[in-house]
């Protein structure tokens, strides 16, 4: 029996993630910083660190997000919002984009 390629890629990604650093901070939710290539884990989520870490590693390796694509999507979202919501989006941009990409 042959193991499906998708399963092999999933195991490879989890066991051999791309180069990155892991930091624990007091933030509302865990996220991946693509510019610094770091996974930031929220202190409040450390009880489920295994799942959170694997999820954030997927952001680094599976989805081909680049800084250019992120800026494009952020600009597109900001342009579609009314002015009073644009300021809120700018203030919480990182959290909003993390939700969008999840």
Coordinates of N, CA and C in Angstrom, one line a residue:
X1 N 0.8 -1.2 0.0 CA 0.0 0.0 0.0 C 0.9 1.2 0.0
X2 N 0.5 2.2 -0.8 CA 1.3 3.4 -1.0 C 0.7 4.5 -0.1
X3 N 1.5 5.3 0.6 CA 1.0 6.4 1.4 C 0.7 7.5 0.5
X4 N -0.5 8.2 0.6 CA -0.8 9.3 -0.2 C 0.2 10.4 -0.1
X5 N 0.5 11.1 -1.1 CA 1.5 12.1 -1.2 C 1.2 13.3 -0.2
X6 N -0.1 13.6 -0.1 CA -0.5 14.7 0.8 C -0.1 14.4 2.2
X7 N -0.3 13.1 2.6 CA 0.1 12.7 4.0 C 1.6 12.8 4.2
X8 N 2.3 12.4 3.2 CA 3.8 12.5 3.3 C 4.2 13.9 3.5
X9 N 3.7 14.8 2.7 CA 4.0 16.2 2.7 C 3.7 16.8 4.1
X10 N 2.5 16.4 4.6 CA 2.1 16.9 5.9 C 3.1 16.5 7.0
X11 N 3.5 15.3 7.0 CA 4.5 14.8 8.0 C 5.8 15.5 7.8
X12 N 6.2 15.6 6.6 CA 7.5 16.3 6.3 C 7.5 17.8 6.8
X13 N 6.4 18.4 6.6 CA 6.3 19.8 7.0 C 6.3 20.0 8.5
X14 N 5.6 19.1 9.2 CA 5.6 19.1 10.6 C 6.9 18.7 11.3
X15 N 7.6 17.8 10.6 CA 8.9 17.3 11.2 C 10.1 18.1 10.8
X16 N 10.0 18.8 9.6 CA 11.1 19.5 9.1 C 10.6 20.9 8.6
X17 N 10.2 21.8 9.5 CA 9.7 23.1 9.1 C 10.8 24.0 8.5
X18 N 10.4 25.0 7.7 CA 11.4 25.9 7.2 C 12.1 26.7 8.3
X19 N 13.3 27.3 8.1 CA 14.0 28.0 9.1 C 13.1 29.1 9.8
X20 N 13.1 29.1 11.1 CA 12.3 30.0 11.8 C 12.7 30.0 13.3
X21 N 12.3 31.0 14.0 CA 12.5 31.1 15.5 C 11.1 31.0 16.2
X22 N 11.1 30.6 17.4 CA 9.9 30.5 18.2 C 10.0 31.4 19.4
X23 N 9.0 32.3 19.6 CA 9.1 33.2 20.7 C 7.7 33.1 21.5
X24 N 7.8 33.2 22.8 CA 6.5 33.2 23.6 C 6.4 34.6 24.1
X25 N 5.2 35.2 23.8 CA 4.9 36.6 24.3 C 3.5 36.7 24.9
X26 N 3.3 37.8 25.6 CA 2.0 38.0 26.2 C 1.1 38.8 25.1
X27 N 0.6 38.1 24.2 CA -0.2 38.6 23.1 C -1.6 37.9 23.1
X28 N -2.6 38.5 22.5 CA -4.0 37.9 22.5 C -4.0 36.5 21.8
X29 N -3.3 36.4 20.7 CA -3.3 35.1 20.0 C -2.0 34.9 19.3
X30 N -1.7 33.6 19.0 CA -0.5 33.2 18.3 C -0.5 33.7 16.9
X31 N 0.6 34.0 16.3 CA 0.7 34.4 14.9 C 2.1 34.1 14.4
X32 N 2.2 34.3 13.0 CA 3.4 34.1 12.4 C 3.9 35.4 11.8
X33 N 5.1 35.8 12.0 CA 5.6 37.0 11.4 C 6.5 36.6 10.2
X34 N 6.0 36.8 9.0 CA 6.7 36.4 7.8 C 7.9 37.2 7.6
X35 N 8.0 38.4 7.9 CA 9.2 39.2 7.7 C 10.3 38.7 8.5
X36 N 10.1 38.5 9.8 CA 11.2 38.0 10.7 C 11.3 36.5 10.7
X37 N 10.4 35.8 10.0 CA 10.4 34.3 10.0 C 10.4 33.8 11.4
X38 N 9.4 34.2 12.2 CA 9.3 33.7 13.6 C 7.8 33.4 13.9
X39 N 7.7 32.4 14.7 CA 6.4 32.0 15.2 C 6.2 32.5 16.6
X40 N 5.2 33.4 16.8 CA 5.0 34.0 18.1 C 3.9 33.2 18.8
X41 N 4.1 32.6 19.9 CA 3.1 31.8 20.6 C 2.6 32.7 21.8
X42 N 1.3 32.7 21.9 CA 0.6 33.5 23.0 C 0.8 32.7 24.3
X43 N 1.1 33.3 25.4 CA 1.2 32.7 26.7 C -0.1 31.9 27.0
X44 N -1.2 32.6 26.7 CA -2.5 32.0 27.1 C -2.8 30.7 26.3
X45 N -2.1 30.5 25.2 CA -2.4 29.3 24.4 C -1.3 28.2 24.6
X46 N -0.5 28.3 25.6 CA 0.6 27.3 25.8 C 0.0 26.0 26.2
X47 N -1.2 25.9 26.7 CA -1.8 24.6 27.1 C -2.1 23.8 25.9
X48 N -2.2 24.4 24.7 CA -2.4 23.7 23.5 C -1.3 24.0 22.5
X49 N -0.1 24.1 23.0 CA 1.0 24.5 22.1 C 1.3 23.6 21.0
X50 N 1.1 22.3 21.1 CA 1.3 21.4 20.0 C 0.5 21.8 18.8
X51 N -0.8 22.0 18.9 CA -1.7 22.3 17.8 C -1.4 23.7 17.3
X52 N -1.2 24.6 18.2 CA -0.9 26.0 17.7 C 0.4 26.1 17.0
X53 N 1.4 25.5 17.4 CA 2.7 25.5 16.8 C 2.6 24.9 15.4
X54 N 2.0 23.7 15.3 CA 1.8 23.1 13.9 C 1.0 24.0 13.0
X55 N 0.0 24.6 13.5 CA -0.8 25.5 12.7 C 0.0 26.7 12.2
X56 N 0.8 27.3 13.0 CA 1.6 28.5 12.6 C 2.8 28.0 11.7
X57 N 3.3 26.8 11.8 CA 4.3 26.4 10.9 C 3.7 26.2 9.5
X58 N 2.4 25.9 9.4 CA 1.7 25.8 8.1 C 1.8 27.2 7.5
X59 N 1.6 28.2 8.3 CA 1.6 29.6 7.7 C 3.0 29.8 7.0
X60 N 4.1 29.3 7.6 CA 5.4 29.5 7.1 C 5.7 28.7 5.8
X61 N 5.1 27.4 5.8 CA 5.5 26.5 4.7 C 4.5 26.2 3.7
X62 N 3.2 26.0 4.1 CA 2.2 25.5 3.2 C 1.7 26.6 2.3
X63 N 1.2 27.7 2.9 CA 0.6 28.7 2.1 C 1.6 29.7 1.6
X64 N 1.7 29.9 0.3 CA 2.7 30.7 -0.3 C 2.5 32.2 -0.1
X65 N 2.4 32.7 1.1 CA 2.2 34.1 1.4 C 3.6 34.8 1.3
X66 N 3.6 35.9 0.7 CA 4.8 36.8 0.6 C 4.4 38.1 1.2
X67 N 5.3 38.9 1.5 CA 5.1 40.3 2.0 C 4.3 41.0 0.9
X68 N 4.6 40.9 -0.3 CA 3.9 41.6 -1.4 C 2.4 41.2 -1.4
X69 N 2.1 39.9 -1.3 CA 0.7 39.4 -1.4 C 0.0 39.9 -0.1
X70 N 0.6 40.0 1.0 CA 0.0 40.4 2.2 C -0.4 41.9 2.1
X71 N 0.6 42.7 1.6 CA 0.3 44.2 1.4 C -0.8 44.4 0.4
X72 N -0.8 43.6 -0.7 CA -1.9 43.7 -1.7 C -3.2 43.4 -1.1
X73 N -3.3 42.3 -0.3 CA -4.6 42.0 0.4 C -5.0 43.1 1.4
X74 N -4.0 43.6 2.2 CA -4.3 44.6 3.2 C -4.9 45.9 2.5
X75 N -4.2 46.3 1.4 CA -4.6 47.5 0.7 C -6.0 47.3 0.1
X76 N -6.3 46.1 -0.5 CA -7.6 45.8 -1.1 C -8.7 45.9 0.0
X77 N -8.4 45.3 1.2 CA -9.4 45.3 2.2 C -9.6 46.7 2.7
X78 N -8.5 47.5 3.0 CA -8.6 48.9 3.5 C -9.4 49.8 2.5
X79 N -9.2 49.6 1.2 CA -9.9 50.4 0.2 C -11.4 50.1 0.2
X80 N -11.8 48.9 0.5 CA -13.2 48.6 0.5 C -14.0 49.0 1.7
X81 N -13.2 49.4 2.8 CA -13.9 49.8 4.0 C -14.3 51.3 4.0
X82 N -15.4 51.6 4.8 CA -15.7 53.0 4.9 C -14.6 53.7 5.8
X83 N -14.4 55.0 5.7 CA -13.3 55.7 6.4 C -13.2 55.4 7.9
X84 N -14.4 55.3 8.6 CA -14.3 55.1 10.1 C -13.9 53.7 10.4
X85 N -14.1 52.7 9.6 CA -13.6 51.4 9.8 C -12.1 51.2 9.4
X86 N -11.7 52.1 8.5 CA -10.3 52.0 8.0 C -9.3 52.2 9.1
X87 N -9.6 53.1 10.0 CA -8.7 53.4 11.1 C -8.6 52.2 12.1
X88 N -9.8 51.6 12.3 CA -9.8 50.4 13.1 C -9.0 49.2 12.5
X89 N -9.2 49.1 11.2 CA -8.4 48.0 10.5 C -6.9 48.3 10.6
X90 N -6.5 49.6 10.4 CA -5.1 49.9 10.5 C -4.5 49.6 11.9
X91 N -5.3 49.8 12.9 CA -4.9 49.6 14.3 C -4.8 48.1 14.6
X92 N -5.7 47.3 14.1 CA -5.7 45.9 14.4 C -5.4 45.0 13.1
X93 N -4.6 45.6 12.3 CA -4.3 45.0 11.0 C -3.7 43.6 11.1
X94 N -2.7 43.4 12.0 CA -2.1 42.1 12.2 C -3.1 41.0 12.6
X95 N -3.9 41.3 13.6 CA -4.9 40.4 14.1 C -5.9 40.1 13.0
X96 N -6.4 41.1 12.3 CA -7.4 40.9 11.2 C -6.8 40.1 10.1
X97 N -5.6 40.3 9.7 CA -5.0 39.5 8.6 C -4.8 38.1 9.0
X98 N -4.4 37.9 10.3 CA -4.2 36.5 10.8 C -5.5 35.7 10.7
X99 N -6.6 36.4 11.0 CA -8.0 35.8 10.9 C -8.3 35.5 9.5
X100 N -8.0 36.4 8.6 CA -8.4 36.3 7.2 C -7.6 35.1 6.6
X101 N -6.3 35.0 6.9 CA -5.6 33.9 6.3 C -5.9 32.5 7.0
X102 N -6.4 32.5 8.2 CA -6.7 31.3 8.9 C -8.0 30.7 8.2

